[in-house]
Short mmCIF file of C-alpha atoms and ligand atoms in Angstrom, two decimals:
data_model
loop_
_atom_site.label_atom_id
_atom_site.label_comp_id
_atom_site.label_asym_id
_atom_site.label_seq_id
_atom_site.Cartn_x
_atom_site.Cartn_y
_atom_site.Cartn_z
CA MET W 1 109.24 138.95 159.55
CA ASN W 2 108.12 142.25 161.22
CA ALA W 3 105.79 140.35 163.50
CA ILE W 4 108.72 138.16 164.60
CA ARG W 5 110.91 141.26 165.34
CA ILE W 6 108.07 142.91 167.17
CA GLY W 7 107.31 139.78 169.06
CA ALA W 8 110.97 139.40 170.12
CA ALA W 9 111.37 143.05 171.06
CA VAL W 10 108.13 142.89 173.21
CA SER W 11 109.20 139.67 175.00
CA LEU W 12 112.64 141.18 175.72
CA GLY W 13 110.98 144.54 176.76
CA VAL W 14 108.69 142.82 179.11
CA LEU W 15 111.58 140.90 180.69
CA ALA W 16 113.64 143.95 181.06
CA LEU W 17 110.75 145.88 182.56
CA ALA W 18 109.92 143.02 185.04
CA ALA W 19 113.59 142.98 186.12
CA LEU W 20 113.71 146.79 186.59
CA VAL W 21 110.41 146.77 188.63
CA ALA W 22 111.61 143.85 190.73
CA TRP W 23 115.10 145.45 191.33
CA PRO W 24 114.07 147.79 194.29
CA PHE W 25 111.96 145.06 196.01
CA LEU W 26 114.08 141.94 195.51
CA GLY W 27 117.55 143.37 195.08
CA PRO W 28 119.84 143.17 192.10
CA VAL W 29 120.63 139.36 192.40
CA TRP W 30 117.06 138.32 192.25
CA ALA W 31 116.12 140.86 189.66
CA LEU W 32 118.99 139.48 187.35
CA ALA W 33 118.07 135.96 188.18
CA LEU W 34 114.52 136.82 187.08
CA LEU W 35 115.80 138.28 183.83
CA ALA W 36 118.09 135.17 183.15
CA GLY W 37 115.16 132.79 184.02
CA GLY W 38 112.89 134.76 181.49
CA LEU W 39 115.63 134.64 178.75
CA LEU W 40 116.02 130.89 179.24
CA LEU W 41 112.27 130.29 178.96
CA LEU W 42 112.19 132.56 175.76
CA GLY W 43 115.20 130.51 174.39
CA ALA W 44 113.51 127.16 175.15
CA HIS W 45 110.30 128.43 173.47
CA HIS W 46 112.19 129.26 170.26
CA LEU W 47 114.21 126.10 170.37
CA ARG W 48 111.05 123.97 170.63
CA ASN W 49 109.47 125.76 167.53
CA LEU W 50 112.79 125.52 165.53
CA ASP W 51 112.80 121.83 166.37
CA ARG W 52 109.21 121.44 165.07
CA LEU W 53 110.24 123.36 161.89
CA ALA W 54 113.21 121.12 161.41
CA SER W 55 111.12 117.92 161.80
CA TRP W 56 108.52 119.21 159.39
CA MET W 57 111.13 119.80 156.76
CA ARG W 58 112.22 116.24 157.05
CA GLU W 59 108.69 115.09 156.33
CA PRO W 60 107.69 114.15 152.71
CA LEU W 61 106.11 116.92 150.61
CA GLY W 62 102.63 117.69 151.43
CA ALA W 63 102.87 116.86 155.23
CA PRO W 64 100.80 119.25 157.33
CA VAL W 65 102.65 122.28 158.71
CA PRO W 66 102.92 122.15 162.58
CA HIS W 67 101.16 124.72 164.75
CA GLY W 68 103.32 127.38 166.41
CA SER W 69 102.78 129.66 169.37
CA GLY W 70 103.68 133.27 169.86
CA ALA W 71 105.59 134.81 166.90
CA TRP W 72 106.01 131.24 165.50
CA GLU W 73 102.38 131.03 164.87
CA HIS W 74 102.82 133.68 162.24
CA VAL W 75 105.74 131.99 160.72
CA PHE W 76 104.06 128.61 160.45
CA SER W 77 100.86 130.03 159.09
CA GLY W 78 102.90 131.71 156.34
CA LEU W 79 104.71 128.36 155.59
CA ASN W 80 101.35 126.64 155.52
CA ARG W 81 100.05 129.14 152.87
CA ARG W 82 103.14 128.70 150.78
CA ALA W 83 103.04 124.87 151.05
CA ARG W 84 99.34 124.79 150.09
CA LYS W 85 100.11 127.04 147.03
CA ALA W 86 103.04 124.88 145.99
CA MET W 87 100.89 121.70 146.26
CA ARG W 88 98.20 123.27 144.11
CA GLN W 89 100.79 124.12 141.48
CA ARG W 90 102.30 120.70 141.56
CA GLU W 91 98.78 119.23 141.07
CA GLU W 92 97.99 121.52 138.15
CA LEU W 93 101.36 120.67 136.65
CA SER W 94 100.96 116.93 136.93
CA ALA W 95 97.33 117.15 135.62
CA ALA W 96 98.69 119.01 132.52
CA LEU W 97 101.41 116.46 132.14
CA GLU W 98 98.82 113.72 132.43
CA ARG W 99 96.71 115.34 129.75
CA PHE W 100 99.62 115.39 127.38
CA ARG W 101 100.48 111.74 128.22
CA THR W 102 96.83 110.72 127.66
CA ALA W 103 96.78 112.69 124.35
CA GLY W 104 100.07 110.97 123.30
CA GLN W 105 98.59 107.55 124.02
CA ALA W 106 95.47 108.24 122.20
CA MET W 107 97.32 109.16 119.03
CA PRO W 108 96.93 106.66 116.21
CA ASP W 109 100.57 106.92 115.35
CA GLY W 110 103.46 105.63 117.47
CA VAL W 111 105.54 108.23 119.34
CA VAL W 112 108.89 107.70 120.94
CA ILE W 113 110.95 110.47 122.64
CA LEU W 114 114.65 110.02 122.67
CA ASN W 115 117.29 111.96 124.55
CA ARG W 116 120.72 113.16 123.28
CA GLN W 117 122.04 109.62 123.81
CA ASN W 118 119.17 108.07 121.79
CA GLN W 119 117.84 106.64 125.07
CA ILE W 120 114.05 106.22 125.28
CA GLU W 121 112.55 108.89 127.56
CA TRP W 122 108.87 108.12 126.78
CA MET W 123 106.74 106.19 124.31
CA ASN W 124 103.17 105.52 123.70
CA ALA W 125 101.59 102.00 123.50
CA THR W 126 101.20 102.19 119.57
CA ALA W 127 105.00 102.78 119.24
CA GLY W 128 105.49 99.84 121.55
CA GLY W 129 103.37 97.69 119.32
CA HIS W 130 104.97 98.96 116.13
CA LEU W 131 108.61 98.48 117.28
CA GLY W 132 108.35 95.76 119.77
CA LEU W 133 109.16 97.89 122.73
CA ASP W 134 107.78 97.56 126.33
CA SER W 135 107.38 100.89 128.16
CA ARG W 136 107.67 99.12 131.55
CA VAL W 137 111.25 97.84 130.91
CA ASP W 138 112.61 99.73 127.99
CA ILE W 139 112.44 103.33 129.25
CA GLY W 140 116.03 104.60 129.62
CA SER W 141 117.48 101.98 127.19
CA PRO W 142 119.20 103.08 123.97
CA ILE W 143 116.70 102.56 121.18
CA MET W 144 119.35 100.95 118.98
CA ASN W 145 119.82 98.13 121.45
CA LEU W 146 116.09 97.25 121.08
CA VAL W 147 115.39 98.08 117.44
CA ARG W 148 118.20 96.39 115.76
CA GLN W 149 117.06 96.43 112.14
CA PRO W 150 120.03 97.64 110.06
CA ASP W 151 117.92 100.15 108.01
CA PHE W 152 116.71 101.77 111.17
CA VAL W 153 120.17 101.96 112.83
CA ILE W 154 121.76 103.44 109.62
CA HIS W 155 119.00 106.00 109.40
CA LEU W 156 119.12 106.98 113.00
CA GLU W 157 122.91 107.43 112.85
CA SER W 158 122.73 109.35 109.45
CA GLY W 159 121.31 112.43 111.00
CA HIS W 160 119.41 113.17 107.78
CA TYR W 161 115.72 112.82 108.54
CA ALA W 162 113.98 114.76 105.83
CA GLU W 163 112.46 111.65 104.23
CA PRO W 164 110.65 109.08 106.28
CA LEU W 165 112.05 105.56 106.41
CA MET W 166 109.93 102.66 105.16
CA LEU W 167 110.49 99.78 107.60
CA HIS W 168 109.42 96.12 107.06
CA THR W 169 109.95 94.45 110.34
CA SER W 170 110.72 90.86 110.41
CA ARG W 171 108.87 90.76 113.84
CA ARG W 172 105.62 91.51 112.09
CA PRO W 173 105.85 89.92 108.54
CA GLY W 174 103.64 91.59 105.96
CA THR W 175 103.30 94.86 107.71
CA ALA W 176 105.00 98.14 106.66
CA LEU W 177 105.79 101.11 108.81
CA ALA W 178 106.69 104.65 107.80
CA LEU W 179 109.08 106.04 110.36
CA GLN W 180 109.73 109.72 110.69
CA ILE W 181 112.47 111.19 112.89
CA ILE W 182 112.15 114.85 114.04
CA GLN W 183 114.84 116.59 116.02
CA PHE W 184 113.89 119.09 118.74
CA GLY W 185 115.18 120.89 121.81
CA ASP W 186 118.84 120.15 122.88
CA GLY W 187 119.48 117.11 120.55
CA GLN W 188 116.31 115.23 121.45
CA LYS W 189 114.39 113.33 118.96
CA LEU W 190 110.79 112.39 118.26
CA VAL W 191 110.31 109.15 116.49
CA LEU W 192 106.87 108.79 114.84
CA THR W 193 105.78 105.55 113.40
CA ARG W 194 102.67 104.89 111.19
CA ASP W 195 101.33 101.52 109.95
CA VAL W 196 101.17 101.98 106.15
CA THR W 197 100.52 98.37 105.35
CA GLN W 198 97.20 99.18 103.85
CA ILE W 199 98.42 102.12 101.85
CA GLU W 200 101.30 99.95 100.49
CA ARG W 201 98.84 97.13 99.61
CA LEU W 202 96.58 99.52 97.76
CA GLU W 203 99.60 100.89 95.86
CA THR W 204 100.66 97.44 94.85
CA MET W 205 97.07 96.80 93.77
CA ARG W 206 97.00 99.81 91.78
CA ARG W 207 100.31 98.92 90.00
CA ASP W 208 99.13 95.35 89.34
CA PHE W 209 95.83 96.77 88.01
CA VAL W 210 97.58 99.07 85.52
CA ALA W 211 99.86 96.22 84.39
CA ASN W 212 96.90 93.94 83.98
CA VAL W 213 94.77 96.31 82.04
CA SER W 214 97.79 97.18 79.72
CA HIS W 215 98.41 93.44 79.20
CA GLU W 216 94.66 92.66 78.62
CA LEU W 217 94.39 95.42 76.01
CA LYS W 218 97.79 94.86 74.37
CA THR W 219 97.06 91.22 73.47
CA PRO W 220 93.98 91.74 71.22
CA LEU W 221 95.46 95.00 69.98
CA THR W 222 98.53 93.13 68.71
CA VAL W 223 96.35 90.56 67.04
CA VAL W 224 94.13 93.24 65.33
CA SER W 225 97.14 95.12 64.03
CA GLY W 226 98.66 91.90 62.85
CA PHE W 227 95.50 91.11 60.84
CA ILE W 228 95.35 94.66 59.47
CA GLU W 229 99.05 94.42 58.36
CA THR W 230 98.41 91.01 56.66
CA LEU W 231 95.39 92.50 54.82
CA ALA W 232 97.21 95.60 53.79
CA ASP W 233 100.27 93.66 52.52
CA SER W 234 98.48 90.84 50.72
CA LEU W 235 94.98 91.86 50.09
CA ARG W 236 95.14 91.13 46.45
CA ASP W 237 96.59 87.54 47.09
CA LEU W 238 93.93 86.55 49.49
CA THR W 239 90.62 84.96 48.47
CA PRO W 240 87.43 86.80 49.59
CA ALA W 241 86.88 83.97 52.12
CA GLU W 242 90.32 84.41 53.69
CA ALA W 243 89.92 88.17 53.84
CA GLU W 244 86.51 87.68 55.47
CA ASN W 245 87.99 85.30 58.00
CA TYR W 246 90.67 87.78 58.95
CA LEU W 247 88.18 90.56 59.29
CA ARG W 248 85.94 88.46 61.42
CA LEU W 249 88.88 87.47 63.75
CA ALA W 250 89.95 91.12 63.98
CA HIS W 251 86.38 92.01 64.91
CA GLU W 252 86.28 89.43 67.59
CA GLN W 253 89.34 90.91 69.12
CA ALA W 254 88.00 94.48 68.92
CA GLU W 255 84.83 93.21 70.63
CA ARG W 256 87.03 91.80 73.37
CA MET W 257 88.63 95.13 73.89
CA ARG W 258 85.22 96.80 73.87
CA ARG W 259 84.01 94.40 76.58
CA LEU W 260 87.10 95.03 78.73
CA ILE W 261 86.65 98.80 78.49
CA ASP W 262 82.93 98.52 79.25
CA ASP W 263 83.66 96.55 82.35
CA LEU W 264 86.44 98.99 83.36
CA LEU W 265 84.02 101.79 83.00
CA THR W 266 81.34 99.98 85.01
CA LEU W 267 83.84 99.35 87.78
CA SER W 268 84.94 102.87 87.84
CA ALA W 269 81.34 104.20 87.91
CA LEU W 270 80.54 101.85 90.86
CA GLU W 271 83.60 103.23 92.72
CA THR W 272 82.96 106.81 92.20
CA GLY W 273 79.13 106.85 91.91
CA ALA W 274 76.55 107.85 94.45
CA PRO W 275 75.23 105.08 96.72
CA PRO W 276 72.28 103.19 94.98
CA PRO W 277 68.89 104.69 95.65
CA ALA W 278 66.84 103.12 98.39
CA ASP W 279 63.51 104.01 96.71
CA GLU W 280 64.04 102.64 93.15
CA ARG W 281 61.92 99.42 92.90
CA VAL W 282 63.31 96.71 90.76
CA ASP W 283 60.71 93.89 90.36
CA VAL W 284 62.39 90.61 90.92
CA ARG W 285 60.33 88.71 88.40
CA THR W 286 61.07 91.24 85.65
CA LEU W 287 64.73 91.34 86.59
CA LEU W 288 65.14 87.67 86.42
CA ALA W 289 63.11 87.38 83.19
CA GLU W 290 65.44 89.84 81.55
CA VAL W 291 68.52 88.23 82.78
CA ALA W 292 67.35 84.76 81.74
CA GLU W 293 66.44 86.14 78.25
CA GLU W 294 70.02 87.36 77.81
CA ALA W 295 71.50 84.14 79.13
CA LYS W 296 69.27 82.17 76.69
CA ALA W 297 70.62 84.20 73.84
CA LEU W 298 74.18 83.61 74.98
CA SER W 299 73.58 79.86 75.41
CA GLY W 300 71.98 79.53 71.93
CA GLY W 301 69.93 76.61 73.14
CA ARG W 302 72.82 74.57 74.54
CA HIS W 303 71.49 74.74 78.10
CA ALA W 304 68.33 74.16 80.00
CA LEU W 305 67.50 77.45 81.67
CA SER W 306 64.81 77.82 84.45
CA VAL W 307 63.54 80.68 86.62
CA ASP W 308 61.90 79.88 89.92
CA ILE W 309 60.24 82.61 92.12
CA ASP W 310 59.06 81.93 95.57
CA GLY W 311 57.27 85.08 96.89
CA ASP W 312 57.00 88.14 94.62
CA ALA W 313 59.05 91.10 95.70
CA ALA W 314 60.86 94.12 94.53
CA LEU W 315 64.47 94.92 95.33
CA LEU W 316 65.23 98.51 96.52
CA GLY W 317 68.33 99.79 94.65
CA SER W 318 69.77 100.54 91.22
CA ALA W 319 68.07 98.60 88.44
CA GLN W 320 71.00 99.12 86.12
CA GLU W 321 73.53 97.83 88.68
CA LEU W 322 71.45 94.87 89.76
CA ARG W 323 70.83 93.90 86.14
CA SER W 324 74.57 94.19 85.36
CA ALA W 325 75.50 91.99 88.51
CA PHE W 326 72.92 89.16 87.72
CA SER W 327 73.71 89.19 83.98
CA ASN W 328 77.41 88.60 84.91
CA LEU W 329 76.42 85.67 87.13
CA ALA W 330 74.05 84.17 84.58
CA SER W 331 76.52 84.62 81.72
CA ASN W 332 79.32 82.98 83.90
CA ALA W 333 76.86 80.03 84.49
CA VAL W 334 76.35 79.72 80.73
CA ARG W 335 80.11 80.06 79.84
CA TYR W 336 81.42 77.61 82.54
CA THR W 337 78.67 74.93 81.98
CA PRO W 338 79.27 72.53 79.14
CA ALA W 339 76.43 72.10 76.58
CA GLY W 340 73.49 69.99 77.96
CA GLY W 341 73.92 71.44 81.49
CA ALA W 342 71.18 73.19 83.55
CA ILE W 343 71.15 76.75 84.83
CA ARG W 344 68.59 77.91 87.40
CA LEU W 345 67.84 81.58 88.54
CA SER W 346 65.85 81.59 91.78
CA TRP W 347 64.38 84.08 94.30
CA ARG W 348 63.05 83.14 97.68
CA ALA W 349 61.62 85.98 100.01
CA ASP W 350 62.26 85.30 103.74
CA ALA W 351 61.76 87.11 106.99
CA GLY W 352 65.37 88.57 106.87
CA GLY W 353 64.98 89.91 103.34
CA GLY W 354 65.37 87.62 100.30
CA LEU W 355 67.78 85.27 98.60
CA LEU W 356 68.66 85.51 94.91
CA THR W 357 70.57 82.46 93.63
CA VAL W 358 72.23 81.67 90.23
CA GLU W 359 73.29 78.03 90.01
CA ASP W 360 74.61 75.69 87.42
CA ASN W 361 75.82 72.11 87.12
CA GLY W 362 78.86 73.20 85.17
CA ILE W 363 82.58 72.66 85.60
CA GLY W 364 82.69 73.89 89.16
CA ILE W 365 85.53 75.60 91.03
CA GLU W 366 88.23 74.14 93.34
CA ALA W 367 87.87 75.32 96.85
CA ARG W 368 91.26 77.07 97.00
CA HIS W 369 90.27 79.43 94.19
CA ILE W 370 86.90 80.54 95.72
CA PRO W 371 88.20 83.27 98.19
CA ARG W 372 90.02 85.00 95.27
CA LEU W 373 87.37 84.85 92.57
CA THR W 374 86.15 88.44 93.14
CA GLU W 375 89.61 89.93 92.66
CA ARG W 376 90.03 91.83 89.41
CA PHE W 377 91.44 89.70 86.61
CA TYR W 378 91.59 86.54 88.77
CA ARG W 379 90.73 83.56 86.66
CA VAL W 380 90.86 79.86 87.41
CA ASP W 381 91.61 78.95 83.79
CA ARG W 382 92.91 81.98 81.83
CA GLY W 383 92.46 80.17 78.43
CA ARG W 384 88.84 79.13 79.12
CA SER W 385 87.90 82.58 80.38
CA ARG W 386 89.29 84.28 77.19
CA GLU W 387 87.84 81.68 74.75
CA SER W 388 84.45 82.31 76.22
CA GLY W 389 84.85 86.07 76.05
CA GLY W 390 85.54 86.78 79.68
CA THR W 391 87.21 89.84 80.88
CA GLY W 392 88.14 88.65 84.41
CA LEU W 393 86.15 91.49 85.87
CA GLY W 394 82.73 90.04 86.13
CA LEU W 395 82.79 88.77 89.66
CA ALA W 396 84.54 91.88 90.81
CA ILE W 397 81.60 94.02 89.40
CA VAL W 398 79.05 91.56 91.06
CA LYS W 399 80.79 91.92 94.46
CA HIS W 400 80.91 95.72 94.17
CA VAL W 401 77.23 95.99 93.20
CA LEU W 402 76.13 93.71 96.07
CA THR W 403 78.35 95.53 98.59
CA ARG W 404 76.80 98.78 97.56
CA HIS W 405 73.34 97.12 98.28
CA GLN W 406 74.56 95.89 101.61
CA THR W 407 74.49 92.40 100.31
CA GLN W 408 76.99 89.66 100.72
CA LEU W 409 77.99 87.32 97.79
CA VAL W 410 78.50 83.71 98.85
CA ILE W 411 80.03 81.21 96.47
CA GLU W 412 79.50 77.53 96.89
CA SER W 413 81.05 75.18 94.36
CA GLU W 414 82.43 71.67 93.79
CA LEU W 415 84.79 70.90 91.10
CA GLY W 416 83.04 68.85 88.29
CA ARG W 417 79.62 69.21 89.80
CA GLY W 418 78.63 72.93 89.52
CA SER W 419 78.51 76.20 91.27
CA ARG W 420 76.06 78.36 93.20
CA PHE W 421 76.28 82.12 93.66
CA LEU W 422 73.97 83.37 96.49
CA ALA W 423 73.07 86.97 97.27
CA HIS W 424 71.19 87.51 100.49
CA PHE W 425 69.49 90.97 100.36
CA PRO W 426 68.71 92.40 103.85
CA SER W 427 65.08 93.40 104.58
CA ARG W 428 65.76 97.14 104.09
CA ARG W 429 66.65 96.37 100.40
CA VAL W 430 63.51 94.24 99.85
CA ALA W 431 59.92 95.46 99.39
CA ALA W 432 56.57 93.68 98.80
CA THR W 433 55.39 94.02 95.21
CA GLU W 434 52.41 96.28 94.85
CA LYS W 435 49.46 94.04 93.83
CA THR W 436 47.88 95.46 90.49
CA THR W 437 44.22 95.16 90.53
CA VAL W 438 42.55 94.54 87.12
P1 LIG F 501 85.65 85.91 83.62
O1 LIG F 501 85.42 87.05 82.76
O2 LIG F 501 86.99 85.31 83.56
O3 LIG F 501 84.50 84.98 83.61
P2 LIG F 501 84.72 86.59 86.32
O4 LIG F 501 85.28 87.57 87.28
O5 LIG F 501 83.32 86.65 85.92
O6 LIG F 501 85.75 86.59 85.14
O7 LIG F 501 85.06 85.12 86.98
C1 LIG F 501 86.32 84.86 87.52
C2 LIG F 501 86.62 83.38 87.33
O8 LIG F 501 85.73 82.67 88.15
C3 LIG F 501 86.38 82.85 86.03
O9 LIG F 501 87.53 83.05 85.08
C4 LIG F 501 86.06 81.41 86.26
O10 LIG F 501 87.36 80.77 86.33
C5 LIG F 501 85.44 81.42 87.63
N1 LIG F 501 83.90 81.29 87.43
C6 LIG F 501 83.05 82.30 87.57
N2 LIG F 501 81.85 81.78 87.49
C7 LIG F 501 81.95 80.47 87.34
C8 LIG F 501 80.92 79.43 87.16
N3 LIG F 501 79.67 79.64 87.17
N4 LIG F 501 81.38 78.21 87.18
C9 LIG F 501 82.80 77.93 87.17
N5 LIG F 501 83.74 78.86 87.28
C10 LIG F 501 83.31 80.13 87.38
#
């Protein structure tokens, strides 16, 4: 500002001096005319620069500041500096805002910001997907006009947001959302949504599992305690053969409970245990011989059992787990194949690893049951499974063991014709057997 004042004072001083010097030579009229002319020119100069300043102010933000002359040069360069600084601050601010937006978009949870009137101010794409909102058209609209689910409307209007709301939207059947509202600022709200479908499914599975285990244990326990009661009440009236029969039946039920508990412990160990070792060698020939031996004992000579090995190899993994898995498959083959049937255990090494197959020509399985067979306690025929000593956990164990060995279980079956259970081991789980020289 000082520069402008000095500039104006210098201009006026120069004009006044010129008029005074001219006065004795040109006379008063011309000297005053000279002064008036000078003042006019000075006024025009200022008007022109003011005009430039006014037009610049009408330009959009960021337009270059015009150049000025004389004292205005100083004014314009000051403005230029301030405009550049303001632009820089604007850029920094919008970059910070953009970073926040990107972070909000990257969040795995849905985020919606509501103003005092519950109108949507901002949302991320996840929230859009969860609540069926479209950020291109729904910003500014009241959320209650868009998410009309009564549970949600009541919760939003209640003003009590300590507990999250569990929302099952009809728009996405089968999915569950946990919705949490957080108040902030001046009556604004943050709505957070999280997809808890998987957690809810696990919770249902856990509840079903506990109910199933209790039921599976309760049935034999009731039978055993019934037998004990009968024996205690009427031991003297029973013939030794009758008493023996009761004890045998009670023992069968106790065995059933033991098998169930053994299978439960195996499953639990599989779930919590360390991954199977990659350096323990399980010779396929030995493994299948042991499994076949067990199956023969179970069959009691009622089935034709064969083992077929094409290319000796060793599996890399847990011997105990693999034995348990293939014993389950072989015992199923025996239990679900009527007497006179054939059961075959085979191994074929190939370039991609090796294929271990357990097949039978037994009762077979209807296609609709196949995808669910590895679920815990899933049985096609509950009565038949129990009669033959099944726990309903065998295939769950098999699937678990194979998954831990990066191997997929494939089930092929045809009702009335038989079943085939295939385990394709990847090459990293298969090693060539060391040749023993004699
Ligand atoms: P279970 O103890 O009942 O045998 P699993 O988990 O081993 O339980 O098997 C689940 C169900 O799959 C069985 O109840 C049976 O219905 C069916 N299943 C398993 N293996 C065979 C097979 N080889 N042939 C026919 N059905 C089978």
